XYZ file of C-alpha atoms in Angstrom:
278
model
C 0.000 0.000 0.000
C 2.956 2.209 0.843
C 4.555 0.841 -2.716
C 1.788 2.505 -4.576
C 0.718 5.925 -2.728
C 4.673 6.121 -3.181
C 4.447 5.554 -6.809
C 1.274 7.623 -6.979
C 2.913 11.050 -5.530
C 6.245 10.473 -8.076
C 3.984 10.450 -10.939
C 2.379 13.621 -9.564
C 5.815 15.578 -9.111
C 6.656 14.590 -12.600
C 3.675 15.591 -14.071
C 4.242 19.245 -11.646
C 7.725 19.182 -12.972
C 6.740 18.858 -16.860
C 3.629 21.427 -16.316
C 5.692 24.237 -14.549
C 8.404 23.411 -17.961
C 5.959 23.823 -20.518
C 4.908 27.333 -19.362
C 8.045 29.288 -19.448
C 7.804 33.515 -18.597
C 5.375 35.129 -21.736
C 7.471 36.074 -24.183
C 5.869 36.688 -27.555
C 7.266 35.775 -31.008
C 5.006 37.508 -33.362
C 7.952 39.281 -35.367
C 10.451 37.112 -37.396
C 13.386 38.516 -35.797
C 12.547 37.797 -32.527
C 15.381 35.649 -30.258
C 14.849 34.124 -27.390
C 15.908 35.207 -24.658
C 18.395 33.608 -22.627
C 18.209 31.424 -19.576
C 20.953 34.511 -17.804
C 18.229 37.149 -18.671
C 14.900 35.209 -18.196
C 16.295 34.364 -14.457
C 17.110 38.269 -14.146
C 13.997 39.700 -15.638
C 11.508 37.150 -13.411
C 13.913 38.147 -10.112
C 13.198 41.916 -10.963
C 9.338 41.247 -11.641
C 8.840 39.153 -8.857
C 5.020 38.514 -7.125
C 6.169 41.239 -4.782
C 4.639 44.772 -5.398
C 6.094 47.313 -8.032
C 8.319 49.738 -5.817
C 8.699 52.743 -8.073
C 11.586 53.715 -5.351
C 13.134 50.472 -6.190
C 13.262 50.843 -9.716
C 14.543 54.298 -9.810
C 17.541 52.968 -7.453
C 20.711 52.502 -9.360
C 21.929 53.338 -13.177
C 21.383 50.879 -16.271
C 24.485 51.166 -17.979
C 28.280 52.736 -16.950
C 27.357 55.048 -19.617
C 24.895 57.345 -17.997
C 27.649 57.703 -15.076
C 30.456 58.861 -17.158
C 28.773 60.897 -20.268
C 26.866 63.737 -18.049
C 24.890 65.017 -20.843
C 23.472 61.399 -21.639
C 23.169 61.125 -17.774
C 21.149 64.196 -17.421
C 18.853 63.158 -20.464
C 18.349 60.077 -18.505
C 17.424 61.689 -15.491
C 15.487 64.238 -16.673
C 13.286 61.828 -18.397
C 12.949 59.620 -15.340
C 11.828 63.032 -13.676
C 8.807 63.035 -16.050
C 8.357 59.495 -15.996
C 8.148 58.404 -12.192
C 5.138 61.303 -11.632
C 1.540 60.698 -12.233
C 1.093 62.812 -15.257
C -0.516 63.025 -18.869
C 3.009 61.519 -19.862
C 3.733 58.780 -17.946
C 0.038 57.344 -18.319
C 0.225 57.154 -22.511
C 3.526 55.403 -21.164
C 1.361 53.012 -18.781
C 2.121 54.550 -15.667
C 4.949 55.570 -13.750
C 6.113 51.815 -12.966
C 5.641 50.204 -15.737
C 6.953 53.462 -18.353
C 10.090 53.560 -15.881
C 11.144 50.317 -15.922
C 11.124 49.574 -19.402
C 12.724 53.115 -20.071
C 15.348 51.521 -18.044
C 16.054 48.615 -20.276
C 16.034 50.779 -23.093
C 18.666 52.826 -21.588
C 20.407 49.653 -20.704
C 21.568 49.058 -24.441
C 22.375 52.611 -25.225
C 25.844 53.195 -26.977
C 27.955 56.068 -28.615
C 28.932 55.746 -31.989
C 30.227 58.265 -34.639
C 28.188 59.103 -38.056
C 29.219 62.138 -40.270
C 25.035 61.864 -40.998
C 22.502 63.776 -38.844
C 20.368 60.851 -36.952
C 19.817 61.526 -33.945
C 19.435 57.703 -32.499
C 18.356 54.224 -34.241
C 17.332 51.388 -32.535
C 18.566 48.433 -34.537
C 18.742 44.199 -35.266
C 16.999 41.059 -33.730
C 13.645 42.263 -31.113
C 13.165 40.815 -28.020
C 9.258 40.886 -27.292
C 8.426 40.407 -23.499
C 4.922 40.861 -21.518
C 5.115 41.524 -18.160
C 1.892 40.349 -16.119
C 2.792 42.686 -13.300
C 2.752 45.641 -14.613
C 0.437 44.742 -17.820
C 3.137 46.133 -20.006
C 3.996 44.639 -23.501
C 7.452 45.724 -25.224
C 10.228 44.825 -26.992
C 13.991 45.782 -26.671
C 16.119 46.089 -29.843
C 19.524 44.013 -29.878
C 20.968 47.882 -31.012
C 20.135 51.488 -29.583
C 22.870 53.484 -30.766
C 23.177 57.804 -30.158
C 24.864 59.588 -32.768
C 27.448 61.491 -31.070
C 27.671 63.806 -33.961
C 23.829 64.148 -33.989
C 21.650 66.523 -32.839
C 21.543 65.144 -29.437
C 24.837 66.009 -28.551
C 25.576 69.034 -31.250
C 23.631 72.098 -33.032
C 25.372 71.791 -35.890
C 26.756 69.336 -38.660
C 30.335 67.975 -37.800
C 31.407 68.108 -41.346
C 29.712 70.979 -42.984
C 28.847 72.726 -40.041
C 25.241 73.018 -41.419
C 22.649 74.010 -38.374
C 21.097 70.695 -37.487
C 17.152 70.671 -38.146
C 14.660 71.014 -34.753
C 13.016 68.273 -33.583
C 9.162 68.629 -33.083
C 9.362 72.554 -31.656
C 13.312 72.177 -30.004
C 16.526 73.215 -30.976
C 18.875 70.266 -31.133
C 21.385 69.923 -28.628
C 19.333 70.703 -25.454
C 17.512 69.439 -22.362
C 14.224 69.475 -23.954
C 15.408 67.831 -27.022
C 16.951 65.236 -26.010
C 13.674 64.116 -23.466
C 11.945 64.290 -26.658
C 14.513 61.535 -28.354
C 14.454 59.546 -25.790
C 10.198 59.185 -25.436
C 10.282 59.235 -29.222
C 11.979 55.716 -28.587
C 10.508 54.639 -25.971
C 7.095 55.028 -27.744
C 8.506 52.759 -30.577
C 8.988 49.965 -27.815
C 5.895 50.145 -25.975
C 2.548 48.222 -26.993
C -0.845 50.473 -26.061
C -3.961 48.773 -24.980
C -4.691 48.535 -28.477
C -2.369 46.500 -28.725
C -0.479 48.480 -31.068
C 2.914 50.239 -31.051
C 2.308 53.422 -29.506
C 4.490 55.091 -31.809
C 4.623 53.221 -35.558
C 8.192 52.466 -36.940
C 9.162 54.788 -39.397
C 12.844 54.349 -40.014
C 12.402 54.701 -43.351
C 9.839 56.881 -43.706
C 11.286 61.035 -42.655
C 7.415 62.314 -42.442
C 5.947 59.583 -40.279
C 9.219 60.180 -37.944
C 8.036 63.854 -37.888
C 4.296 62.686 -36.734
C 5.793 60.638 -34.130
C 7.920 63.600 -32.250
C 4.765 65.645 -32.928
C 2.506 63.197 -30.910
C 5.012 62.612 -27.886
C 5.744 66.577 -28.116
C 1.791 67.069 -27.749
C 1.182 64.559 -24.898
C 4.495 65.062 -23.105
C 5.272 69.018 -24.105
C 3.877 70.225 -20.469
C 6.219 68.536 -18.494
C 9.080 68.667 -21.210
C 9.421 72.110 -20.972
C 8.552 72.426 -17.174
C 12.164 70.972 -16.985
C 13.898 73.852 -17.523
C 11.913 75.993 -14.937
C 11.935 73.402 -12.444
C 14.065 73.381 -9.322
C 17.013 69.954 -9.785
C 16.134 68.579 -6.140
C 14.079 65.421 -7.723
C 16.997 65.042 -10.146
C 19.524 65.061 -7.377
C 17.672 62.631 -5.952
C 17.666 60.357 -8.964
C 21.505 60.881 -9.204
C 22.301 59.999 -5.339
C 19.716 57.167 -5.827
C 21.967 55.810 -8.854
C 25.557 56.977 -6.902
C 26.326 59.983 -9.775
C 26.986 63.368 -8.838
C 23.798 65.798 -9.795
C 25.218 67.769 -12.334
C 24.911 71.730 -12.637
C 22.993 73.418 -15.161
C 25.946 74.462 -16.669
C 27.171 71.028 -16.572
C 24.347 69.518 -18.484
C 24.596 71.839 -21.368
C 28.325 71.838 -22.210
C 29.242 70.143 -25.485
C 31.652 70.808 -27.954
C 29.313 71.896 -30.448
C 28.801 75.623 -31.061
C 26.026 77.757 -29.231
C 24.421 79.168 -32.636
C 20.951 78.412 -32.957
C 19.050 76.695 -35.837
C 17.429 78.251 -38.834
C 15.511 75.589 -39.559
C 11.620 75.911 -39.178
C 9.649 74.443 -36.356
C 8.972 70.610 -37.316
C 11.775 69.578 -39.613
C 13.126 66.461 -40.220
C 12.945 64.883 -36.375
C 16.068 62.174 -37.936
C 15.090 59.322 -35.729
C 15.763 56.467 -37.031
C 14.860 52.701 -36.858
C 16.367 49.770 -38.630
């Protein structure tokens, strides 16, 4: 009798065993260049989305990539987005809310890297797409294997490197400042993020120059408020991001200074926002 009820529970741990196998963490694979993601990054990803409670302090804590810590003007893009992000406003809800908009924007920022182009993109987002749903926060998105800023772009310069051309605006801002480079960085972040739709909230449009002009037009309109509210704002919450992530809170000065000149752009309002994608 002892035989069989031992026999009995075995067969019910295997069949636990295969059942808990054969539903692995959702992770869609509706576009052809999807990869899977690996065993290091599923175990990371369910560890950080754990049955616990979002903590919006806990996800603010810390810096995604050694990059934001030594380029200050990418590190105070990063936090002044996060400022706009981790508040309960008109821009962080088309986002999904605070936790779920902040932790993704994370990732994103997670794969950011410099390279050089004598062209005027601003930043592209690039190769194989990793689609993941997270239950917690009901948030659907995909990370690109390649999100690369233009260091001769407009988010780092006003003007061309080798003709010295005035770079066009983007949406209603000059290239090469706070506001612009918020901008960029929801721009992309819309590109990653599903809506309740279940679309895209921002289409792709790397190869299409007026769609990428919509798409800054749309963030610029839901997110504009709190865009330019950056630059009138006091820099205690973004101190606070900066301690909470171990970097020194950067002056206003300090966020500002690049090599590129001062001059400003002649180029009307809503040219050419040169954000690309594949």
């Amino acid at each position: 009798m002892r035989l069989r009820e031992f026999v009995f529970g075995a067969a019910l741990m295997t069949i636990a065993i295969v059942s808990v196998e054969a539903n692995p963490p959702a992770i869609s694979s509706d576009a052809s260049r999807d990869e899977e993601m690996r065993s290091s990054e599923v175990a990371n990803h369910n560890e950080r989305q754990s049955d616990a409670e979002v903590n919006l302090s806990e996800l603010l804590s810390g810096v995604p990539s050694p990059l934001v810590v030594k380029d200050k003007v990418l590190g105070s893009a990063y936090f002044n987005t996060l400022s706009i992000l981790s508040r309960n406003n008109a821009c962080s809800d088309f986002f999904g809310g605070p936790a779920a908009s902040v932790d993704v924007f994370k990732q994103l920022i997670g794969r950011v890297q410099k390279y050089y182009d004598t062209t005027a993109i601003g930043i592209s987002m690039s190769g194989k797409t990793l689609n993941i749903s997270n239950n917690l926060t009901k948030t659907k998105y995909r990370l690109f294997e390649r999100v690369l800023i233009n260091a001769n772009g407009p988010f780092y310069r006003k003007r061309g490197s080798q003709s010295d051309l005035p770079l066009p605006r983007i949406g209603t801002f000059e290239p090469n400042t706070r506001e612009v480079r918020v901008l960029m960085f929801l721009h992309e972040l819309g590109h990653i993020m599903k809506g309740e739709d279940g679309n895209w909230l921002l289409p792709n449009d790397g190869k299409d120059e007026s769609l990428s002009r919509l798409n800054s037009q749309k963030i610029e309109g839901v997110c504009g408020r709190q865009i330019i509210a950056l630059g009138k704002h006091d820099t205690r919450s973004e101190a606070q991001m900066s301690l909470a992530g171990k970097t020194k809170p950067m002056t206003l000065d300090e966020r500002d200074k690049t090599p590129a000149t001062n001059a400003k752009s002649a180029e009307p309002a809503g040219t050419i926002p040169l954000l690309k994608k594949n």
